[in-house]
């Protein structure tokens, strides 16, 4: 489907805009975090809201479910390290490669 996780991943991958994720690296605010689409959990997308080492960066993402006694059922802003399944992210796309900037 156009605009779903698989479409974003395919487009960014086909245009050489994806990089393998490094959880210890510092990425700029607006970096897109991606997990490719799969039949188990549909993949996932988040955006960094701060520029810090990735594990300390705040992210925004939409998720539903209960994980480690934490209830998710909306758009959530949290540090990446506080998201129980942060390791599901496999790639990043820098903001200059997916956002229009002035």
Coordinates of N, CA and C in Angstrom, one line a residue:
X1 N 0.8 -1.2 0.0 CA 0.0 0.0 0.0 C 0.9 1.2 0.0
X2 N 0.4 2.2 -0.7 CA 1.2 3.5 -0.8 C 1.1 4.2 0.6
X3 N 2.3 4.5 1.1 CA 2.4 5.2 2.4 C 2.5 4.3 3.6
X4 N 2.4 3.0 3.5 CA 2.6 2.1 4.6 C 4.0 1.9 4.9
X5 N 4.3 1.1 5.9 CA 5.7 0.9 6.3 C 6.5 0.3 5.2
X6 N 5.9 -0.7 4.5 CA 6.7 -1.4 3.4 C 7.0 -0.4 2.2
X7 N 6.0 0.5 2.0 CA 6.2 1.5 0.9 C 7.4 2.4 1.2
X8 N 7.4 2.9 2.5 CA 8.5 3.8 2.9 C 9.8 3.1 2.8
X9 N 9.9 1.9 3.4 CA 11.1 1.2 3.4 C 11.6 0.9 1.9
X10 N 10.7 0.5 1.1 CA 11.1 0.1 -0.3 C 11.6 1.4 -1.0
X11 N 10.8 2.5 -0.9 CA 11.2 3.7 -1.6 C 12.6 4.2 -1.1
X12 N 12.8 4.3 0.2 CA 14.0 4.8 0.7 C 15.2 3.9 0.4
X13 N 14.9 2.6 0.5 CA 16.0 1.6 0.1 C 16.3 1.7 -1.4
X14 N 15.3 1.7 -2.2 CA 15.6 1.7 -3.7 C 16.3 3.0 -4.1
X15 N 16.2 4.1 -3.3 CA 16.8 5.3 -3.7 C 18.1 5.6 -2.8
X16 N 18.6 4.5 -2.2 CA 19.9 4.5 -1.4 C 19.9 5.6 -0.3
X17 N 18.8 5.7 0.4 CA 18.7 6.7 1.4 C 18.8 6.1 2.8
X18 N 18.7 4.7 2.9 CA 18.8 4.1 4.2 C 20.2 3.7 4.6
X19 N 20.4 3.7 5.9 CA 21.6 3.3 6.5 C 21.3 2.3 7.6
X20 N 22.2 1.3 7.8 CA 22.0 0.4 8.9 C 22.0 1.2 10.2
X21 N 21.2 0.9 11.2 CA 21.1 1.6 12.4 C 22.3 1.3 13.3
X22 N 22.8 2.4 14.0 CA 23.8 2.2 15.0 C 23.3 2.9 16.3
X23 N 22.9 2.1 17.3 CA 22.2 2.6 18.5 C 23.2 3.4 19.3
X24 N 24.5 3.4 19.1 CA 25.4 4.2 19.9 C 25.8 5.5 19.2
X25 N 25.3 5.7 18.0 CA 25.7 6.9 17.3 C 24.7 8.1 17.6
X26 N 25.2 9.3 17.3 CA 24.4 10.4 17.4 C 23.7 10.8 16.1
X27 N 22.4 10.9 16.0 CA 21.7 11.3 14.8 C 21.0 12.6 15.0
X28 N 20.8 13.3 13.9 CA 20.1 14.6 14.1 C 18.6 14.5 14.4
X29 N 18.0 15.5 15.0 CA 16.6 15.6 15.2 C 15.9 15.4 13.8
X30 N 14.8 14.6 13.8 CA 14.1 14.4 12.5 C 14.6 13.1 11.8
X31 N 15.5 12.4 12.4 CA 15.9 11.1 11.7 C 14.8 10.1 11.8
X32 N 14.5 9.5 10.7 CA 13.5 8.4 10.6 C 14.1 7.1 11.0
X33 N 13.5 6.4 11.9 CA 13.9 5.0 12.3 C 12.9 4.1 11.7
X34 N 13.4 3.0 11.1 CA 12.5 2.1 10.3 C 12.8 0.6 10.7
X35 N 11.8 -0.1 10.6 CA 11.9 -1.6 10.6 C 11.1 -2.0 9.4
X36 N 11.6 -2.8 8.5 CA 10.9 -3.2 7.3 C 9.6 -3.9 7.6
X37 N 8.6 -3.8 6.7 CA 7.4 -4.5 6.9 C 7.6 -6.0 7.0
X38 N 6.8 -6.7 7.8 CA 6.8 -8.1 7.9 C 5.4 -8.5 8.4
X39 N 5.1 -9.8 8.2 CA 3.7 -10.2 8.4 C 3.4 -10.4 9.9
X40 N 4.4 -10.4 10.7 CA 4.2 -10.6 12.2 C 3.7 -9.3 12.9
X41 N 4.5 -8.2 12.6 CA 4.1 -7.0 13.3 C 4.0 -5.8 12.4
X42 N 4.0 -6.0 11.1 CA 3.8 -4.9 10.1 C 4.9 -3.9 10.0
X43 N 6.0 -4.1 10.7 CA 7.1 -3.2 10.7 C 6.8 -2.0 11.6
X44 N 7.7 -1.0 11.6 CA 7.5 0.1 12.5 C 8.3 1.3 12.0
X45 N 7.8 2.5 12.3 CA 8.4 3.8 11.9 C 8.4 4.7 13.1
X46 N 9.4 5.4 13.4 CA 9.5 6.5 14.4 C 10.3 7.6 13.9
X47 N 10.2 8.8 14.6 CA 11.0 9.9 14.2 C 11.7 10.4 15.5
X48 N 13.0 10.8 15.4 CA 13.7 11.4 16.6 C 13.2 12.8 16.7
X49 N 13.1 13.2 18.0 CA 12.7 14.6 18.3 C 13.8 15.4 19.0
X50 N 14.9 14.7 19.2 CA 16.1 15.4 19.8 C 17.4 14.8 19.1
X51 N 18.4 15.6 19.2 CA 19.7 15.2 18.7 C 20.6 14.8 19.9
X52 N 20.8 13.5 20.0 CA 21.5 12.9 21.1 C 22.0 11.6 20.6
X53 N 22.8 10.8 21.5 CA 23.0 9.5 21.1 C 21.7 8.8 21.0
X54 N 21.5 7.9 20.0 CA 20.2 7.4 19.7 C 19.5 6.9 20.8
X55 N 20.1 6.1 21.7 CA 19.4 5.5 22.9 C 18.8 6.6 23.8
X56 N 19.4 7.8 23.8 CA 19.0 8.8 24.7 C 18.0 9.8 24.0
X57 N 17.9 9.6 22.7 CA 17.0 10.5 21.9 C 15.5 10.2 22.2
X58 N 14.7 11.3 22.2 CA 13.3 11.2 22.3 C 12.8 10.8 20.9
X59 N 11.8 9.9 20.9 CA 11.2 9.5 19.6 C 9.7 9.7 19.7
X60 N 9.1 9.9 18.6 CA 7.6 9.9 18.5 C 7.2 8.7 17.6
X61 N 6.2 7.9 18.0 CA 5.7 6.8 17.2 C 4.3 6.5 17.7
X62 N 3.6 5.7 16.9 CA 2.3 5.3 17.2 C 2.3 3.8 17.4
X63 N 1.8 3.3 18.6 CA 1.9 1.9 18.9 C 0.7 1.5 19.8
X64 N 0.2 0.3 19.7 CA -0.9 -0.2 20.4 C -0.5 -1.5 21.1
X65 N -0.7 -1.7 22.3 CA -0.4 -3.0 23.0 C 0.1 -2.7 24.4
X66 N 0.3 -3.8 25.2 CA 0.9 -3.7 26.5 C 2.2 -4.4 26.5
X67 N 3.3 -3.8 26.8 CA 4.6 -4.3 26.8 C 5.3 -4.0 28.1
X68 N 5.8 -5.0 28.8 CA 6.5 -4.8 30.1 C 5.7 -3.9 31.0
X69 N 4.4 -4.2 31.2 CA 3.5 -3.4 32.0 C 3.3 -2.0 31.6
X70 N 3.7 -1.7 30.4 CA 3.5 -0.3 29.9 C 2.4 -0.4 28.8
X71 N 1.4 0.4 29.0 CA 0.2 0.4 28.0 C 0.4 1.4 27.0
X72 N 0.4 1.0 25.7 CA 0.5 1.8 24.6 C -0.8 1.7 23.8
X73 N -1.4 2.9 23.4 CA -2.6 2.8 22.6 C -2.8 4.2 21.9
X74 N -1.7 4.8 21.5 CA -1.8 6.1 20.9 C -0.4 6.5 20.4
X75 N -0.3 7.8 20.0 CA 1.0 8.4 19.7 C 1.8 8.6 21.0
X76 N 3.0 8.1 21.0 CA 3.8 8.2 22.2 C 5.1 8.9 22.0
X77 N 5.5 9.7 22.9 CA 6.8 10.4 22.9 C 7.6 9.8 24.1
X78 N 8.7 9.2 23.8 CA 9.5 8.6 24.9 C 11.0 8.5 24.4
X79 N 11.9 8.3 25.3 CA 13.2 8.0 24.9 C 13.3 6.6 24.3
X80 N 14.1 6.5 23.3 CA 14.2 5.2 22.6 C 14.5 4.1 23.5
X81 N 15.4 4.3 24.5 CA 15.8 3.3 25.5 C 14.7 2.8 26.3
X82 N 13.6 3.6 26.4 CA 12.4 3.3 27.2 C 11.4 2.5 26.4
X83 N 11.6 2.4 25.1 CA 10.7 1.6 24.3 C 11.2 0.1 24.4
X84 N 10.4 -0.8 24.9 CA 10.8 -2.2 25.1 C 11.3 -2.9 23.9
X85 N 10.9 -2.5 22.7 CA 11.2 -3.2 21.5 C 12.1 -2.3 20.6
X86 N 12.9 -1.5 21.1 CA 13.7 -0.6 20.3 C 14.6 -1.3 19.3
X87 N 14.9 -2.5 19.6 CA 15.8 -3.3 18.7 C 15.1 -3.7 17.4
X88 N 13.8 -3.5 17.3 CA 13.1 -3.8 16.1 C 13.5 -2.9 15.0
X89 N 14.0 -1.7 15.3 CA 14.5 -0.8 14.3 C 15.8 -1.3 13.7
X90 N 15.8 -1.3 12.4 CA 17.0 -1.9 11.7 C 17.8 -0.8 10.8
X91 N 17.1 0.3 10.5 CA 17.6 1.2 9.6 C 17.2 2.7 10.0
X92 N 18.0 3.6 9.5 CA 17.7 5.0 9.7 C 17.7 5.7 8.3
X93 N 17.0 6.9 8.3 CA 17.1 7.8 7.1 C 17.3 9.2 7.7
X94 N 18.4 9.8 7.3 CA 18.6 11.2 7.8 C 17.6 12.1 7.3
X95 N 17.3 13.2 8.1 CA 16.2 14.1 7.8 C 16.4 14.8 6.4
X96 N 17.6 15.1 6.1 CA 17.9 15.7 4.8 C 17.5 14.9 3.6
X97 N 17.3 13.6 3.8 CA 17.0 12.6 2.8 C 15.6 12.3 2.7
X98 N 14.8 12.7 3.6 CA 13.3 12.4 3.5 C 12.4 13.6 3.9
X99 N 13.0 14.7 4.5 CA 12.2 15.9 4.7 C 12.6 17.0 3.8
X100 N 11.6 17.8 3.4 CA 11.9 19.0 2.7 C 12.4 20.1 3.7
X101 N 13.5 20.7 3.5 CA 14.1 21.7 4.4 C 14.4 23.0 3.6
X102 N 14.4 24.1 4.2 CA 14.8 25.4 3.6 C 16.2 25.6 3.7

